[in-house]
Amino acid sequence: MSKMHIKLKVNGEEVETLAEPRELLIHVLRERLDITGPHIGCETSHCGACTIDMDGKSVKSCTVFAAQANGADITTIEGLGNPDGLHVLQEMFKEHHGLQCGFCTPGMITRAHRLLQENPDPTEEEVRFGMAGNLCRCTGYQNIVKSILAAAAELNSAKEAAQ
Amino acid sequence: MNEMTPPKEERSEALKGLGCSRKRVEDARFTQGKGNYIDDIKLPGMLFGDFVRSPYPHAYVKSINADKALEVPGVLAVITAKDLEPLNLHWMPTLAGDKQMVLADGKVLFQGQEVAFVVATDRYAAADGVELVEVEYEELPPLVDPFKAEIEGAPILREDIAEEKEGAHGPRRHPNHIFTWEAGDKDATESVLDSADVVAEEMVYYHRTHPCPLETCGSVASMDKVNGKLTLYGTFQAPHAVRTVASLISGIAEHNIRVISPDIGGGFGNKVGVYPGYVCSIVASIVTGKPVKWIEDRIENLTATAFARDYWMKGKISATKEGKITGLWCHTTADHGAFDACADPTKFPAGFMNICTGSYDIPTAYLAVDGIYTNKAPGGVAYRCSFRVTEAAYFIERMIEVLAIKLGMDAAELRRINFIKKEQFPYQSALGWEYDSGDYHTAWDKALDAVNYKALRKEQAERLEDFKAGKTRKLMGIGLTHFTEIVGAGPVKNCDILGLGMFDSCEIRIHPTGSAIARLGTISQGQGHATTFAQILASEIGISADDITLEEGDTDTAPYGLGTYGSRSTPVAGAATAMAGRKIRAKAQMIAAYLLEVHDGDVEWDIDRFVVKGAPERFKTMKEIAFAAYNQAIPGIEPGLEAVSYYDPPNMTYPFGAYICVMDIDVDTGTTEIRQFYALDDCGTRINPMIIEGQVHGGLTEALAIAMGQEIAYDEMGNVKTGSLMDFFIPTMWETPNYQTDHTTTPSPHHPIGAKGVGESPNVGGVPAFSNAVHDAFRAFGLTQSHMPHDHWRIWQTANKLGLHD
Amino acid sequence: MIPAAFEYHRPDSIDDAIKIISEHGDEARVIAGGHSLIPMMKLRMADLSHLVDLQQIAELKGIIIEGQSVTIGAMTTQHELIADEGLAKVAPIMTEAALQIADPQVRYMGTIGGNVANGDPGNDMPGLMQLLDANYTLAGPNGTRTVKARDFYEAAYFTAREEEEILTSITFNSPVGGYAYEKQKRKIGDYATAAAGVLITKDGGTCSHASVALTNLADTPIYCEEAVSILTGSDLGAEAIEAATIAAVNASDPGEDNRGPIEFKKHAAKIVIRRALERAIERA
C-alpha cells in the first residue's frame, strides 16, 4: 500500500513523514519520529501508556491511525518539560514517589496535564475519575494521586502569586 | 587539619544513607520520557519477528506452508521447527528440568503456542506475513482440568516423554504426571489428625493468573558475524543466567555473548523465564546477519508467557478444643500447563510451598505436591512473590479461618495463641525451614489496636442484625492475615537454578576524586535499586549516595549474579553491596593509618572518615583516602580502591506482616467496597521508607486485583477467555483504595545490615486479607470456603447459594 | 496486533463520503472515533480496504437545542456531550450516562454516532436512545431518511442502516421529569454487566409518562414496553415498581460471558432496573 505524506506539529515543531495510512500514531511517533516517551502497553486502548495530547484532547495513540492524525497538533511527555526545567507534574511525581518502573509515567503525566487544564483544582475523587484511563502496575496509584494533587496546588499557588 | 568538622548528624545526613527517604535518581529520566526500554532499542538495519500461533489447545501440526507469506513485500524468512532442528534449537531446556518446544514440533499443546516465526523488515510486514502462513492442524481432545489429566485413559499430552518413568524430580506415575514433591512427616501427621479433638478440612484453590507487567516481554538479538559476538537485549530479570543459558543452548561461547537488560517496565516474575521469542530472535539474527527485534503484544503476553499459581490445595488442620494447632496436612495438585517451565530453584519443584505452616508453631506437618501437565500455557512463575510463597500463605491463612469457624473462635485470637513466640527464634519449622527472626505478637497487637478491632467486630455484629432485619443489603467483612514469607534465595548449598548457585554480587570502584561506581548482578524493574543500593553503600563507605553511580544489567560489565525476583535483591545483592563496601573500608583504613602515620588499629571509623583514636582533630576523609589510593605509593598496599563481593547468604530471610481489610459487600450485585486497609510490614532494617511504602501500595493493589477479579480463565475447550485488558482485571485508580501503612522492625540476625526484603510481602499478605474479608462477611451464614477471584458474579453466587436472595 | 492495509479517505461533506462508500461497496467502512473499529481491525476481524474518516465533515458536528428538540451531530464526542452545559440542562440523563462510558481518553474520541451506529450490544447510547425515543437520520445515495432508535437494532452488529448509508445525526425531545441511568460494571472502561435507563413524569401522584430501556442484556438494546405500560397511570408505589422491574427483567435475554452466568445477569438487571426506577421516581 502506498505511503501518505503525514504532517504533524509535535511538541511545537512542524514535522513531516511518510507512513502507510494504517500505521498507528504510536508507531509513527516512536519509530518514524523517535519520540519514545509514549509507550505501548495493551494495544486495545485500556492501559493509557500511549497517551498523548492531540488538539487539546488526551488520546490513546495506539488507537489512532497516522492518517487520522494528519494535521494534528500533538504534545507528548517530551513537550512538557526539559532537563533545564521540569514541568511541575514531573517534579511532583519525583517528589512524591509517583512512579516505579516508569513505563506508565509518560502517559500518566501527559493525561494529568490535560486533566489539570480542564480542572485546575480537582478533588481526590475527581483525580481518580479523571485518571481512570491510565493503568499502573507498580504504585497502587496512591502516590500518583498525591503527586497530581500536589502539582495542582503548586500550579494554583504560582498562579495566585502571579496575580 | 580541618578545624571546621561538621557535627556528626550533619555529616550523616549528607550521606543520604540507610533509613532516609532519598528521592529516586531514576525519576529524572522516567518522568521526561527518557527511559530506555526494550522497544526503544533501535539498531541499524534491524528486522522484526512475529509469531504464527496455534488457535488450538491440542492438535497435530500436519503441515506448514509459508509460500504466500514469503511473497509479502518485506518478509524475509519464515522459521519453523524444521529449520531449528539441525541447530538442535527446536526444543529448549526449561528452568524446571523439563524441556519445551521453541516452535511447534509436530504438535501444539496450548492455545497461543508458537508455531512459526516470520521475519520481516518491520512489524507491519511481519504481521501481514503471519496472516498468510498456512498451517494445517488435526485437532486432538483438550485437557484443561488437572484432575481429569490424572484419570487413566486421559489423552496423553507429552508424547515426547510418554514412556519416561523418571522425571527431573523423581518418579512419574502416569504420562501427564510431572513430579511428586514431599516435605514433613506423613505418618506422624496422619496419626496426629486421627487423634485430634478438632480437624478442619477444605479444598483451597488459588486460581491461575498472570503477572502482566505494563511492558510486555521482548528482545533484540544482534549477531555480529565479523567478530562472532552476539549481543542480546531483552526484558530479563536475570541477565547473567540468560547469558549462560543462551550459551549452553546455542553453542556460542559465553564470552562471545553480551546480554543487556535495559530499563524494564515491570517484571513481577513474568521476565524470569526464557521464552521462544528470545531464542527465535537470536536464530533469526544468525540467519539474516541483521539485528532482529521481537516484542510480544498483550494477547500473546497473557496467553503464552508465564502464568502464575493454579494450585489446588487440599488441606487438613487439627487442633485441641482450646485451639492449639497440632497438625497440618496438605496435598496440592499443581497445574503446570504443557511444559514444566516453573522458575524455581532446582531442588524445589514446588518452590517454597513448604513455608505453608506460616506464622504458626505447628509441631507436625506434611506436604505433597503433584505437578500435572494440561493443555495450558507453561509458566508457574512467582508473580510478585518468592517461589510459591503466596500459595502457601493463602493456604494457611484460609485454613486458619476455616479452623476458627470449626472451633467457634475469633480468628484473631486463634492466630495469637498459635504464633511462634519471639523467644522461639531461630525457629525450626516442621516442614524444614529455620525462621531467622520474628516478633509476631507485637505486630499483631499493634495491628488490632490500630484498626480498633473490637469496635469493628461490634459494628459487624450490628450490621448483621440490620441485614437480618431487612434494613440493609450490605454485609461487612473483616479480613485478617498474618503472613510469614521466605525470601532471599538463597544459600548456594540448597538453592540453584540450572546448577547456578543463587548467590549475588557487587563490585565497587572508588574514583580518585572520591565518587564511585557500583555494579550488581541484579536488575531493577522499578524497585529503585540505583537509589537504595547507593544508600547501603553510602552508610558503609562514607561517600554520599549522590556521588555513587549504580549500574546493573550489562553482563559485560556487571559481576555475575542470579538476578531480581523472589525479593532476593536486598537480602542477597544488598548484602553483597554491604560486604563489598566493608572491603573498601578495610583498605581505606590502612591507607588512612599510613597517611596519619599511625598503626592500622589506631584509627577508627567515623561516618565518612577515619580518625585517630583519642585525637578527633586528626583524620582522613574518604575523599582524601580515595585520592591517596591513586596518587601515593603506599608500602604493602596495591594502588587503587576497588572491591568485589560474591555473597552466599547463610539463610533465607523471613519478612512478616499483619494486614487487616475491612470490606462492605452488596449481596445483590456482588459489588464490594474496601473501606479500610491497614498493612503492617516488618522487613527488618528499613533502607528507604518512601520506597518501602510505595512497594507496599503497589503489591497490595496487585493483591486486590488477584483476589477480586484477575484470572487467566480457560473454557472447557481450552480457549483462553481473558486475553485482553478488558477481561483480565487490572483495577484503575477508581477501583483502588487508599492504604494505611505501618511497620515494626525486627532485623535479620544474619544479614549484614539486617534487611529482609519487602517488595513481595504485600502481594503475599494482601491476597488472603482481601479473600478473608469476603469469606468473613458470609461467615454468619455458614460459608467456609469459596474460590477466588471474588468478582461480582462469584460473590453473588456465594450469596445465592447461602439463600440470601429471597 | 497490526491492522491490514487500507486506503484512507477524508471527505469534507456527507455527499462526498457517500460517493466514496457507494463506489467501494462493502469494502468501505466509515470511521468516527475508531475506538470500536480500530481494535477490530487490529485483530483482523474487520475486513475492509477503504476507510472513510468523517472527522472533517462540519455538518456532522454540534449540538442544536431548539425548544423541546435536541439534535446531536453524529461526530459529537462523548466528551463534548459531557461538557455541554445546554445539554446538561435539557437532557441531564445524557451527561449522566456519558460519564459512565469507557474512560476519559476514550470519551475524547468516541462519538455518539459511532456508539449508536455500530450495533455493539455493549454500547450504552443505543439503550439510551431507545429510552428517549430518538430518531436517527441516515443519509445515503438516495437521500435521507429517519429511523426510530426503537426500530434500528436487529441483532448484534446488525442494524437498519444500509451499507451505503451514514448515520448523520440523532434527534430527540428533551425529557421532562425524573431520570436515571444505572450501570453495573467490573471497572472503569468495561461494558455493562447490566445497565438500565428510566424516565418518569408525574402528574400529581400518578405516572403520566414512563420509559425504560436496557443495555447489554440481550444482543440488542431493549425498550421495555410492558414495564412502561405497568408504570404509566400507576401510583409508582412499591407494587408498581416491583411489577415493572419484573416485566423489564423478563424482557431481557442476556448471554453468559466473563461478567457472569445468565442467572446472575438477570439478578443484576433486576437490581439496576429497580435502582434506576427508584432514583428516577425520586427525581420526578
mmCIF file of C-alpha atoms in Angstrom, chain B residues 525-662:
data_model
loop_
_atom_site.group_PDB
_atom_site.id
_atom_site.type_symbol
_atom_site.label_atom_id
_atom_site.label_comp_id
_atom_site.label_asym_id
_atom_site.label_seq_id
_atom_site.Cartn_x
_atom_site.Cartn_y
_atom_site.Cartn_z
ATOM 1 C CA GLN B 525 12.288 -3.362 37.261
ATOM 2 C CA GLY B 526 11.039 -0.371 39.188
ATOM 3 C CA GLN B 527 12.251 -1.199 42.679
ATOM 4 C CA GLY B 528 14.681 1.693 42.657
ATOM 5 C CA HIS B 529 17.970 -0.181 43.061
ATOM 6 C CA ALA B 530 20.023 2.766 41.807
ATOM 7 C CA THR B 531 18.626 4.741 44.707
ATOM 8 C CA THR B 532 18.616 2.226 47.554
ATOM 9 C CA PHE B 533 21.825 0.292 46.913
ATOM 10 C CA ALA B 534 23.673 3.588 46.805
ATOM 11 C CA GLN B 535 22.176 4.278 50.243
ATOM 12 C CA ILE B 536 23.514 0.987 51.630
ATOM 13 C CA LEU B 537 26.889 1.799 50.235
ATOM 14 C CA ALA B 538 26.875 5.401 51.424
ATOM 15 C CA SER B 539 26.450 4.228 55.001
ATOM 16 C CA GLU B 540 29.206 1.647 54.588
ATOM 17 C CA ILE B 541 31.861 3.739 52.851
ATOM 18 C CA GLY B 542 31.076 7.284 53.865
ATOM 19 C CA ILE B 543 30.580 8.610 50.354
ATOM 20 C CA SER B 544 27.307 10.406 49.667
ATOM 21 C CA ALA B 545 24.774 8.304 47.789
ATOM 22 C CA ASP B 546 24.588 11.183 45.311
ATOM 23 C CA ASP B 547 28.210 10.510 44.394
ATOM 24 C CA ILE B 548 27.674 6.816 43.684
ATOM 25 C CA THR B 549 26.522 5.552 40.308
ATOM 26 C CA LEU B 550 24.732 2.213 40.295
ATOM 27 C CA GLU B 551 24.783 0.001 37.245
ATOM 28 C CA GLU B 552 23.067 -3.298 36.576
ATOM 29 C CA GLY B 553 22.028 -5.392 33.648
ATOM 30 C CA ASP B 554 25.051 -5.477 31.327
ATOM 31 C CA THR B 555 26.783 -8.852 31.596
ATOM 32 C CA ASP B 556 29.970 -7.468 30.032
ATOM 33 C CA THR B 557 30.478 -5.102 32.936
ATOM 34 C CA ALA B 558 28.442 -6.297 35.917
ATOM 35 C CA PRO B 559 29.614 -9.146 38.138
ATOM 36 C CA TYR B 560 27.745 -12.432 37.828
ATOM 37 C CA GLY B 561 24.515 -12.665 39.776
ATOM 38 C CA LEU B 562 21.259 -14.509 39.638
ATOM 39 C CA GLY B 563 19.019 -11.518 39.183
ATOM 40 C CA THR B 564 15.982 -9.877 40.680
ATOM 41 C CA TYR B 565 12.937 -11.882 41.717
ATOM 42 C CA GLY B 566 11.766 -13.602 44.883
ATOM 43 C CA SER B 567 12.592 -10.444 46.891
ATOM 44 C CA ARG B 568 16.214 -11.523 46.695
ATOM 45 C CA SER B 569 17.890 -8.265 45.650
ATOM 46 C CA THR B 570 18.124 -6.685 49.084
ATOM 47 C CA PRO B 571 18.735 -9.901 51.051
ATOM 48 C CA VAL B 572 21.421 -11.157 48.664
ATOM 49 C CA ALA B 573 22.786 -8.382 46.432
ATOM 50 C CA GLY B 574 22.149 -5.829 49.169
ATOM 51 C CA ALA B 575 24.282 -7.952 51.461
ATOM 52 C CA ALA B 576 26.961 -8.246 48.775
ATOM 53 C CA THR B 577 26.906 -4.459 48.492
ATOM 54 C CA ALA B 578 27.433 -4.010 52.204
ATOM 55 C CA MET B 579 30.192 -6.641 52.231
ATOM 56 C CA ALA B 580 31.998 -5.105 49.254
ATOM 57 C CA GLY B 581 31.695 -1.749 50.993
ATOM 58 C CA ARG B 582 33.320 -3.226 54.067
ATOM 59 C CA LYS B 583 36.251 -4.460 51.974
ATOM 60 C CA ILE B 584 36.680 -0.939 50.656
ATOM 61 C CA ARG B 585 36.609 0.386 54.167
ATOM 62 C CA ALA B 586 39.170 -2.125 55.356
ATOM 63 C CA LYS B 587 41.627 -0.993 52.706
ATOM 64 C CA ALA B 588 40.729 2.618 53.340
ATOM 65 C CA GLN B 589 41.629 2.116 56.986
ATOM 66 C CA MET B 590 45.133 1.008 56.073
ATOM 67 C CA ILE B 591 45.572 3.951 53.751
ATOM 68 C CA ALA B 592 44.292 6.348 56.397
ATOM 69 C CA ALA B 593 46.630 4.913 59.017
ATOM 70 C CA TYR B 594 49.571 5.307 56.646
ATOM 71 C CA LEU B 595 48.644 8.888 55.860
ATOM 72 C CA LEU B 596 48.174 9.690 59.551
ATOM 73 C CA GLU B 597 51.379 7.875 60.422
ATOM 74 C CA VAL B 598 49.781 5.576 62.987
ATOM 75 C CA HIS B 599 49.102 1.847 63.182
ATOM 76 C CA ASP B 600 46.021 0.472 61.421
ATOM 77 C CA GLY B 601 44.429 -0.284 64.755
ATOM 78 C CA ASP B 602 44.900 3.272 65.948
ATOM 79 C CA VAL B 603 42.302 4.754 63.609
ATOM 80 C CA GLU B 604 38.555 4.324 63.869
ATOM 81 C CA TRP B 605 35.650 4.848 61.504
ATOM 82 C CA ASP B 606 33.549 7.948 61.970
ATOM 83 C CA ILE B 607 30.721 8.226 59.397
ATOM 84 C CA ASP B 608 32.733 9.486 56.436
ATOM 85 C CA ARG B 609 36.321 9.360 57.679
ATOM 86 C CA PHE B 610 38.909 7.593 59.784
ATOM 87 C CA VAL B 611 40.057 9.441 62.872
ATOM 88 C CA VAL B 612 42.960 8.779 65.150
ATOM 89 C CA LYS B 613 41.655 7.269 68.356
ATOM 90 C CA GLY B 614 41.684 9.858 71.095
ATOM 91 C CA ALA B 615 42.648 12.634 68.668
ATOM 92 C CA PRO B 616 39.496 13.520 66.743
ATOM 93 C CA GLU B 617 41.206 16.507 65.143
ATOM 94 C CA ARG B 618 43.460 14.085 63.242
ATOM 95 C CA PHE B 619 41.511 12.356 60.473
ATOM 96 C CA LYS B 620 41.369 11.493 56.781
ATOM 97 C CA THR B 621 38.059 11.720 54.941
ATOM 98 C CA MET B 622 37.099 9.077 52.397
ATOM 99 C CA LYS B 623 37.646 11.687 49.715
ATOM 100 C CA GLU B 624 41.227 12.186 50.844
ATOM 101 C CA ILE B 625 41.777 8.471 51.193
ATOM 102 C CA ALA B 626 40.416 7.838 47.696
ATOM 103 C CA PHE B 627 42.826 10.307 46.190
ATOM 104 C CA ALA B 628 45.727 8.876 48.132
ATOM 105 C CA ALA B 629 44.848 5.406 46.850
ATOM 106 C CA TYR B 630 45.624 6.616 43.357
ATOM 107 C CA ASN B 631 48.477 9.077 43.862
ATOM 108 C CA GLN B 632 50.663 7.700 46.601
ATOM 109 C CA ALA B 633 52.953 4.733 46.656
ATOM 110 C CA ILE B 634 51.961 3.104 49.909
ATOM 111 C CA PRO B 635 54.254 0.297 51.011
ATOM 112 C CA GLY B 636 52.493 -3.047 51.053
ATOM 113 C CA ILE B 637 49.257 -1.752 49.539
ATOM 114 C CA GLU B 638 48.256 -2.027 45.878
ATOM 115 C CA PRO B 639 47.200 1.208 44.230
ATOM 116 C CA GLY B 640 43.509 1.802 43.578
ATOM 117 C CA LEU B 641 40.418 1.343 45.699
ATOM 118 C CA GLU B 642 38.150 -1.374 44.405
ATOM 119 C CA ALA B 643 36.356 -4.379 45.841
ATOM 120 C CA VAL B 644 34.054 -7.117 44.788
ATOM 121 C CA SER B 645 31.899 -9.359 46.912
ATOM 122 C CA TYR B 646 30.062 -12.512 45.976
ATOM 123 C CA TYR B 647 27.630 -13.098 48.772
ATOM 124 C CA ASP B 648 26.241 -16.505 49.615
ATOM 125 C CA PRO B 649 23.661 -15.910 52.326
ATOM 126 C CA PRO B 650 23.768 -18.310 55.296
ATOM 127 C CA ASN B 651 19.970 -18.468 55.373
ATOM 128 C CA MET B 652 16.865 -17.012 53.779
ATOM 129 C CA THR B 653 15.189 -14.025 55.396
ATOM 130 C CA TYR B 654 11.674 -14.184 56.791
ATOM 131 C CA PRO B 655 9.791 -10.890 56.443
ATOM 132 C CA PHE B 656 6.360 -10.874 58.022
ATOM 133 C CA GLY B 657 3.347 -8.663 58.449
ATOM 134 C CA ALA B 658 -0.130 -8.171 59.799
ATOM 135 C CA TYR B 659 -2.813 -6.965 57.377
ATOM 136 C CA ILE B 660 -6.420 -6.111 58.063
ATOM 137 C CA CYS B 661 -9.013 -5.371 55.405
ATOM 138 C CA VAL B 662 -12.499 -4.022 56.085
#
